Coordinates of C-alpha atoms and ligand atoms in Angstrom, one line a residue:
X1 CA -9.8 -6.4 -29.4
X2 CA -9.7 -2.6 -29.3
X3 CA -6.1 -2.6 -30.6
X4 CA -5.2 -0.9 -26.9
X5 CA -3.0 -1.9 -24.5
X6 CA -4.6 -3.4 -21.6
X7 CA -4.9 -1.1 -18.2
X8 CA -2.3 -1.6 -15.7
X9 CA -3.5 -2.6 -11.7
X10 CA -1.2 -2.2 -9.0
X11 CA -1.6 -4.0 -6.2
X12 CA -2.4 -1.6 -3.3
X13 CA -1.9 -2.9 0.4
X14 CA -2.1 -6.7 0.2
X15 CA -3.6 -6.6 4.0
X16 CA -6.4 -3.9 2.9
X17 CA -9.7 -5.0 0.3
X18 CA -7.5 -4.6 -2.3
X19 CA -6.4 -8.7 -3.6
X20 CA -10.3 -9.7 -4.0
X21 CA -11.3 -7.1 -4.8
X22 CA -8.9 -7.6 -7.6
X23 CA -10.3 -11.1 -8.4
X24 CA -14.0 -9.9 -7.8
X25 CA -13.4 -7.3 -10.8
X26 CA -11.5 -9.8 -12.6
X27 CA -14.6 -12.3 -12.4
X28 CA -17.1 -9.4 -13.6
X29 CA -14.7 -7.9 -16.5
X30 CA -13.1 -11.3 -17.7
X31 CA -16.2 -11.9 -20.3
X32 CA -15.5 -8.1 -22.2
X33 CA -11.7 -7.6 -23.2
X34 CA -12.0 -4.5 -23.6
X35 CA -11.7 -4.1 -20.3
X36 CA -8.9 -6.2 -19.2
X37 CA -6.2 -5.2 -16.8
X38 CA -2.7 -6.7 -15.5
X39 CA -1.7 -6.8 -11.9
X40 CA 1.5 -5.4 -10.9
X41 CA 1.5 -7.1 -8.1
X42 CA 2.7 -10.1 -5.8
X43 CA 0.8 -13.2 -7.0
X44 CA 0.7 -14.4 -3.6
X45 CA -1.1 -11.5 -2.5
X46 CA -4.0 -13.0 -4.4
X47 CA -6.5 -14.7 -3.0
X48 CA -6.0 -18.7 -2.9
X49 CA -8.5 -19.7 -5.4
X50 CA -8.0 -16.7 -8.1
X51 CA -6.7 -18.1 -10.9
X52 CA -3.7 -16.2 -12.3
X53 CA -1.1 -16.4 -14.7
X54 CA 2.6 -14.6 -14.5
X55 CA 3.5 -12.6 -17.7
X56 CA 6.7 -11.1 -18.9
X57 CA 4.8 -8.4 -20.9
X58 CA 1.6 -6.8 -20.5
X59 CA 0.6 -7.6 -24.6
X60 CA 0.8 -11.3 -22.9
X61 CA -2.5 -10.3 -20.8
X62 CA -4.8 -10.9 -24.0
X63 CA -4.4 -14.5 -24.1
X64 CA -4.5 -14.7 -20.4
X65 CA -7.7 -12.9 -19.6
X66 CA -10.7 -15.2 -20.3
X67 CA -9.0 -17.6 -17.6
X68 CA -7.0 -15.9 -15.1
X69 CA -5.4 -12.9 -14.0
X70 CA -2.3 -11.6 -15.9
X71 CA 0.2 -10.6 -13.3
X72 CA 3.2 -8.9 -14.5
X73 CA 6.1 -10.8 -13.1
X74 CA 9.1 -8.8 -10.7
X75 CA 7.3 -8.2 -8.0
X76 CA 7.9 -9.4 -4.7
X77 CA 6.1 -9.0 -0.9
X78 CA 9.1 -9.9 1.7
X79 CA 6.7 -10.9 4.0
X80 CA 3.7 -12.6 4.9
X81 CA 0.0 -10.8 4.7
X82 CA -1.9 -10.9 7.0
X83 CA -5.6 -9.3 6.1
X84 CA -6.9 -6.0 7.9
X85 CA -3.2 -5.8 9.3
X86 CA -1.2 -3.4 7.6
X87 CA 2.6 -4.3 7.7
X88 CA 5.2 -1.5 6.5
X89 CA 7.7 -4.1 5.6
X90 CA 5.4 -4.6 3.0
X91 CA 6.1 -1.0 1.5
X92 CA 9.2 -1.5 -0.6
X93 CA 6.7 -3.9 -2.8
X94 CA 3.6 -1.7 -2.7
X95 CA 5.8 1.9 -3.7
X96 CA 7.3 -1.0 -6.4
X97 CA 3.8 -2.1 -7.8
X98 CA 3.2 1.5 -8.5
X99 CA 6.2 2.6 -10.0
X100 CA 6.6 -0.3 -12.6
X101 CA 2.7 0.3 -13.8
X102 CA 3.4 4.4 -15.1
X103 CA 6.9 3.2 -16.2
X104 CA 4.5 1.0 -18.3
X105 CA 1.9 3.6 -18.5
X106 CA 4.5 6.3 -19.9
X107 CA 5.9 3.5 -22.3
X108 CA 2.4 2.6 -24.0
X109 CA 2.7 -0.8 -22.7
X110 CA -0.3 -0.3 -20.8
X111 CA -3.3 1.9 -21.7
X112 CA -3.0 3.8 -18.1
X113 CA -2.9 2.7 -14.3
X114 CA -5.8 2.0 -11.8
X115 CA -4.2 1.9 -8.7
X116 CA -6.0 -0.2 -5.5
X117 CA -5.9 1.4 -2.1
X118 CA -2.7 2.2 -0.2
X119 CA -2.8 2.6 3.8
X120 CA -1.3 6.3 4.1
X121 CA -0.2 6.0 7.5
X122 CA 1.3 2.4 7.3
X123 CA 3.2 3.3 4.2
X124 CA 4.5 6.5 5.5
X125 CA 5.8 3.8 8.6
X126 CA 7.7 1.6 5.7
X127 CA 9.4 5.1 4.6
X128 CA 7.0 6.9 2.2
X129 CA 7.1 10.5 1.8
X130 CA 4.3 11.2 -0.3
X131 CA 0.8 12.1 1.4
X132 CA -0.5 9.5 -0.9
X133 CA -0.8 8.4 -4.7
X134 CA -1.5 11.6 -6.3
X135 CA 1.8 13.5 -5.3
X136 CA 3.9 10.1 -5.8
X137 CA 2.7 10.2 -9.6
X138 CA 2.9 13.6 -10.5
X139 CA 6.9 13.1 -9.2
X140 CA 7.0 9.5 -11.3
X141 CA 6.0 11.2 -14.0
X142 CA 8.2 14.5 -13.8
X143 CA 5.1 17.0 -13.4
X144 CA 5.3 17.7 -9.6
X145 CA 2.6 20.3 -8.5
X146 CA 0.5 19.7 -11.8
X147 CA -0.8 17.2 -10.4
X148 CA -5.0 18.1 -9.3
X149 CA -7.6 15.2 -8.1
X150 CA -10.9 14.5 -9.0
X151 CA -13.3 12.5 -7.3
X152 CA -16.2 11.6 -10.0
X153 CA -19.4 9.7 -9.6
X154 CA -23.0 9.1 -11.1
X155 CA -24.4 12.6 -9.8
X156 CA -20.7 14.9 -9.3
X157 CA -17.8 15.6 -10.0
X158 CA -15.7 17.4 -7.4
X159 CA -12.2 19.0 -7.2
X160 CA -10.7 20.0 -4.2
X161 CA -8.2 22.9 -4.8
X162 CA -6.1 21.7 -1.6
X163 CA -5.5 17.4 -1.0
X164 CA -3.9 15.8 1.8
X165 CA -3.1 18.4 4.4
X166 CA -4.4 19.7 7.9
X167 CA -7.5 21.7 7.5
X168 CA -5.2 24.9 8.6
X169 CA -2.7 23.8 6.0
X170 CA -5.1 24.3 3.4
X171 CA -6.7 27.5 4.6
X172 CA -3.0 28.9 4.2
X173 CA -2.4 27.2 0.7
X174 CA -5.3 28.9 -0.5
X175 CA -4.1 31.4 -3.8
X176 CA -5.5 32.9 -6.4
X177 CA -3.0 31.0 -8.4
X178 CA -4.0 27.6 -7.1
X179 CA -7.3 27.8 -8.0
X180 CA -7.1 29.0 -11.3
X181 CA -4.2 25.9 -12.1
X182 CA -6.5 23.7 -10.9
X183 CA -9.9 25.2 -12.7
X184 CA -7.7 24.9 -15.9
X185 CA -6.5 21.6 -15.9
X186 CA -10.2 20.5 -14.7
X187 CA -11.8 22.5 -17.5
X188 CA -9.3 20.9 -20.1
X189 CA -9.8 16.8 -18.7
X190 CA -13.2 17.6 -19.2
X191 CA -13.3 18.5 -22.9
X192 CA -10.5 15.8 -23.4
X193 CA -11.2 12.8 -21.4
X194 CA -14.9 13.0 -20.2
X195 CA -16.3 14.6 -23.6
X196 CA -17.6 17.7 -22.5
X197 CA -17.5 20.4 -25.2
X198 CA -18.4 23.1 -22.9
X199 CA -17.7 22.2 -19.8
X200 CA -19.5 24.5 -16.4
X201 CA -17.4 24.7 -13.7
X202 CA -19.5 25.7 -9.8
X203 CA -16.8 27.5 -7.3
X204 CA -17.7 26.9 -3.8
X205 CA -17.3 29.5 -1.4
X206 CA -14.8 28.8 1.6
X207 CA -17.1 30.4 4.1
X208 CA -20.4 29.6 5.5
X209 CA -22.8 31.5 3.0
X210 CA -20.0 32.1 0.7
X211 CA -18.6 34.8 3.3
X212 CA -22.4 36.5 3.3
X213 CA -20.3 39.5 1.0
X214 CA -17.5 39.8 3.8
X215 CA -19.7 39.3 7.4
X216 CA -18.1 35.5 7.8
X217 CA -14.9 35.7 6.2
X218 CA -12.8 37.5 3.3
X219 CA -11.8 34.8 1.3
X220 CA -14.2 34.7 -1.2
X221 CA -13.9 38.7 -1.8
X222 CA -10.0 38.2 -1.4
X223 CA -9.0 35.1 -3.2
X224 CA -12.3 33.6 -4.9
X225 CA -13.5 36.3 -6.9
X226 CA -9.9 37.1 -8.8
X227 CA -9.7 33.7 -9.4
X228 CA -13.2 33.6 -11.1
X229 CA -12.3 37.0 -13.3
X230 CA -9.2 35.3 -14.4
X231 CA -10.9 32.3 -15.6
X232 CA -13.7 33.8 -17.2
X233 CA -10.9 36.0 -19.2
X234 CA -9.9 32.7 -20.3
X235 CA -13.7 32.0 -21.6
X236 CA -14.3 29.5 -19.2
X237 CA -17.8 29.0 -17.9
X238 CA -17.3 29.4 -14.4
X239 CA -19.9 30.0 -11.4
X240 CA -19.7 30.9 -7.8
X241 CA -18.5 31.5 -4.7
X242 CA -21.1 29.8 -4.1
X243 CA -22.5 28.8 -0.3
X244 CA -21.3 25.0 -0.4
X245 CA -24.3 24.2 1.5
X246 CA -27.0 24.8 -0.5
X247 CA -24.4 23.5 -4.0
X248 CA -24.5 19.8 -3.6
X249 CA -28.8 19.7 -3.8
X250 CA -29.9 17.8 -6.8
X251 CA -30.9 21.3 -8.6
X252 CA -27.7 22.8 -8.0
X253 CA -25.8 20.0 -9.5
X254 CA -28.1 20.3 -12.7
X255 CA -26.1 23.5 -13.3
X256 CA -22.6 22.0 -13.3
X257 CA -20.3 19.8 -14.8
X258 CA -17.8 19.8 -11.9
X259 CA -17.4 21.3 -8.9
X260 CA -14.4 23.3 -7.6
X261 CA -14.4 23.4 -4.0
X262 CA -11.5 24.8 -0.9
X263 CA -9.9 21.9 0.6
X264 CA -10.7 17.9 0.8
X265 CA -13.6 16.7 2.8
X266 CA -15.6 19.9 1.4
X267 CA -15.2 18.0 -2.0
X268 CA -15.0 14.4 -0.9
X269 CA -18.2 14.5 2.1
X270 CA -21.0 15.1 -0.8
X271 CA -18.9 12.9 -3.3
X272 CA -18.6 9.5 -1.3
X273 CA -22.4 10.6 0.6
X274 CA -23.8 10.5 -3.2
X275 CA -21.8 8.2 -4.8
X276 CA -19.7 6.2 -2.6
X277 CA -20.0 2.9 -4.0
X278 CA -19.6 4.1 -7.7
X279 CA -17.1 7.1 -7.1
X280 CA -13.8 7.4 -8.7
X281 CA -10.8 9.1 -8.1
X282 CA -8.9 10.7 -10.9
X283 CA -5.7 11.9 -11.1
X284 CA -5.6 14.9 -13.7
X285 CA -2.5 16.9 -14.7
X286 CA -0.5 13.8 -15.1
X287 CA 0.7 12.6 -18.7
X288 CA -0.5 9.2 -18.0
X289 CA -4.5 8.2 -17.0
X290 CA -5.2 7.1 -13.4
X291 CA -7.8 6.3 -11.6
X292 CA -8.6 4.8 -8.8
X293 CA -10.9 3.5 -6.3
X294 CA -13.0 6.1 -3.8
X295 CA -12.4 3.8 -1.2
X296 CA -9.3 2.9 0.7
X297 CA -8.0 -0.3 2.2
X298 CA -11.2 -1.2 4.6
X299 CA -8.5 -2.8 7.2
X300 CA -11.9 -3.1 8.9
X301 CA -13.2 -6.1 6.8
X302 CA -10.2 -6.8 4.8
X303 CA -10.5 -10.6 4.0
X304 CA -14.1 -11.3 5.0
X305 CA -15.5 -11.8 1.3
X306 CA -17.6 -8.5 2.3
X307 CA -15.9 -5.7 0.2
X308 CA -17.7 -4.2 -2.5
X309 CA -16.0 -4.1 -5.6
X310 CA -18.2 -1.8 -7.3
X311 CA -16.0 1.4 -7.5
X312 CA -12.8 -0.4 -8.4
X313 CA -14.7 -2.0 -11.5
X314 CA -16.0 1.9 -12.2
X315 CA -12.2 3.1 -12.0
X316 CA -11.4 0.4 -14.5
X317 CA -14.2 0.9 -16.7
X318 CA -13.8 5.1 -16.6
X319 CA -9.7 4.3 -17.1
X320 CA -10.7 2.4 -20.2
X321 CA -13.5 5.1 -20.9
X322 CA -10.6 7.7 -21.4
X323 CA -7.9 5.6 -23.4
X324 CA -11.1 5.7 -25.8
X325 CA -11.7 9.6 -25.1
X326 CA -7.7 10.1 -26.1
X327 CA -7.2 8.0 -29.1
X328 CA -10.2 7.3 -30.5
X329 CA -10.3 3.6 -33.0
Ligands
NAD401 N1 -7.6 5.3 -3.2 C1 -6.9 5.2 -2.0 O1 -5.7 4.7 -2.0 C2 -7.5 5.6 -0.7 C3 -8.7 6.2 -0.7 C4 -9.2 6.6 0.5 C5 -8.5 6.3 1.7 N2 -7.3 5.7 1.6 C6 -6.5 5.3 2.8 O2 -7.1 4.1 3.3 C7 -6.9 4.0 4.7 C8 -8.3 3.8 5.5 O3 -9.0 4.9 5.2 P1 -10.5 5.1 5.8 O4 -10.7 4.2 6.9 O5 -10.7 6.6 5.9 O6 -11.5 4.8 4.6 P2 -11.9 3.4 4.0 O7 -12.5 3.7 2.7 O8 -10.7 2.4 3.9 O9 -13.0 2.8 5.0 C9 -14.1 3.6 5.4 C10 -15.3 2.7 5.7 O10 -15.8 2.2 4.5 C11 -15.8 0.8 4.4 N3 -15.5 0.5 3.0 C12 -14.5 1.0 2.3 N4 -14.4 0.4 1.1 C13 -15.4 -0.5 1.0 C14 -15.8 -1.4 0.0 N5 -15.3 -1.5 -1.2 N6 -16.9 -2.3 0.3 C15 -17.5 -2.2 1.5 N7 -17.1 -1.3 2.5 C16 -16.1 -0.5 2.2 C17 -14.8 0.3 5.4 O11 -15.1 -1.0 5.8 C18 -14.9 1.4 6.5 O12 -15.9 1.0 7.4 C19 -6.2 5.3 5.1 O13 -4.9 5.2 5.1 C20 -6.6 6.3 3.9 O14 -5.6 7.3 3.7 C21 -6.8 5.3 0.4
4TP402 N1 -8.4 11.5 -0.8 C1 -8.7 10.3 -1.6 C2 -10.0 9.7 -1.1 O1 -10.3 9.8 0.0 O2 -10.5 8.9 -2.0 C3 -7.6 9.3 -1.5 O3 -7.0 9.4 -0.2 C4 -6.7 9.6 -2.6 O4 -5.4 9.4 -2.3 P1 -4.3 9.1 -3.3 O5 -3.5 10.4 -3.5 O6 -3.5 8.0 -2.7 O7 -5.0 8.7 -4.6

């Protein structure tokens, strides 16, 4: 054993891909320890034949592993699931699930949370007010706007300065300040979680040719450029605007340790096109580790034996990658 807690999984929507995919990372982790997790989560949300056990404690999940799942006891769906069908009476449980893995996260009890997908719209039916995860955990755990996410796969790493709002939304939440939190709090997960000494950081551009020096747009002149002076008076190794075209091609990405880039699907299109079956989202700015999958709850095929667990193992495996990175045996 590494003499670490075990990483804590929350249980996601039970209707998306989330329950087997559960029991599909289960079967390909159970032979290494080191990698185990606990469920916080619904036993019956489990598929029928996973074998699972209910524990008060996640220190219980050692003994448990080889066999079965560990699921943390307490919590409880209200109703029936019915795959590929979200439900929003099934929200109480779900926001639950999340909340008791960082309670155990912040208490050491659990090495850090991997959370499986939640259905954004059906949760915000069952009374949610968070845009998603990321928001919900920076307010668990008492760091509101800290909060920055990272997608991160095989070939790049991407940060999108703006999340989960309208593409106008973000056009108007574009600040000097913003960019700069979030190139700081990328630059310093990188020396601390993903072993980068000196990390390079690439700034895309907003505009089509990075604004081709004011023709297409001002942003880059207005907002990017002070941003980049400020870091770089920190002594970080920054780059950029650059044209976000041409900044995903295989030399680009040679030059770079993570890209910074204006607003979501600017970060998350070359991400999940790359890297979608081994991408991982990562929550930095948080005092707890998170990952999670790049994928969300597949209502689509939800239940059909079809899923591909592949990027929940790699959230798992990089979650337990940085309890290593943070407090080295
Ligand atoms: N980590 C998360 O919690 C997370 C991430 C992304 C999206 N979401 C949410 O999930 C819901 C559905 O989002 P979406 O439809 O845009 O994206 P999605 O990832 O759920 O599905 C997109 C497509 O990819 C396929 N797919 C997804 N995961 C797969 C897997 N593991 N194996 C095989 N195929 C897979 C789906 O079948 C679908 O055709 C939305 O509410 C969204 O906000 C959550
Ligand atoms: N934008 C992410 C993605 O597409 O992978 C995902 O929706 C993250 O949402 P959370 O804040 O729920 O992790």
């Amino acid at each position: 054993m590494t003499g670490r807690p075990p990483i804590g999984l929350t249980m996601g929507d039970p209707a998306g891909i989330g329950p087997e995919l559960t029991y599909a990372a289960w079967h390909a982790l159970r032979q290494t320890p080191a990698e185990a997790f606990v469920l916080f989560g619904d036993p019956a949300s489990l598929p029928k034949d996973a074998p699972h056990k209910v524990i008060a404690t996640p220190d219980q999940a050692w003994a448990v592993w080889p066999d079965a799942i560990p699921v943390m006891q307490g919590i409880r769906l209200t109703d029936p699931v019915q795959p590929g069908v979200g439900n929003p009476a099934h929200a109480p449980a779900i926001i639950d699930s999340i909340a008791r893995a960082v309670a155990a996260a912040q208490a050491g009890a659990t090495g850090g949370v991997v959370t499986n997908p939640i259905n954004k719209y059906v949760l915000r039916q069952g009374g949610f007010i968070y845009p998603g995860h990321t928001e919900f955990l920076a307010d668990l755990c008492g760091v509101p706007g800290h909060e920055v996410m990272m997608l991160a796969g095989p070939s790049l790493r991407v940060v999108p300065v703006t999340i989960h709002v309208s593409l106008r939304t973000a056009l108007d939440q574009l600040r000097v300040d913003e960019i700069v939190r979030v190139a700081r709090t990328t630059h310093h997960a990188l020396r601390r979680d993903f072993g980068l000494p000196s990390p390079r950081l690439a700034v895309a551009g907003l505009n089509p040719h990075a604004g081709e020096g004011g023709l297409m747009g001002t942003e880059e002149e207005a907002i990017i450029l002070p941003a980049l002076s400020r870091l770089r008076q920190d002594g970080i190794d920054v780059t950029g605007p650059w044209p976000p075209d041409t900044m995903f091609t295989p030399t680009a990405r040679a030059d770079y340790d993570a890209a910074i880039c204006m607003y979501h699907d600017q970060a998350l299109i070359p991400l999940k096109t790359l890297d979608m079956d081994n991408g991982v989202n990562v929550t930095l700015g948080l005092p707890i580790i998170r990952t999670s999958p790049d994928h969300g709850t597949a209502f689509d095929i939800a239940g059909r034996g079809i899923a591909r667990p592949d990027s929940l193992i790699a959230a798992l495996r990089l979650a337990t990658s940085m309890t290593a990175h943070r407090s080295p045996p």
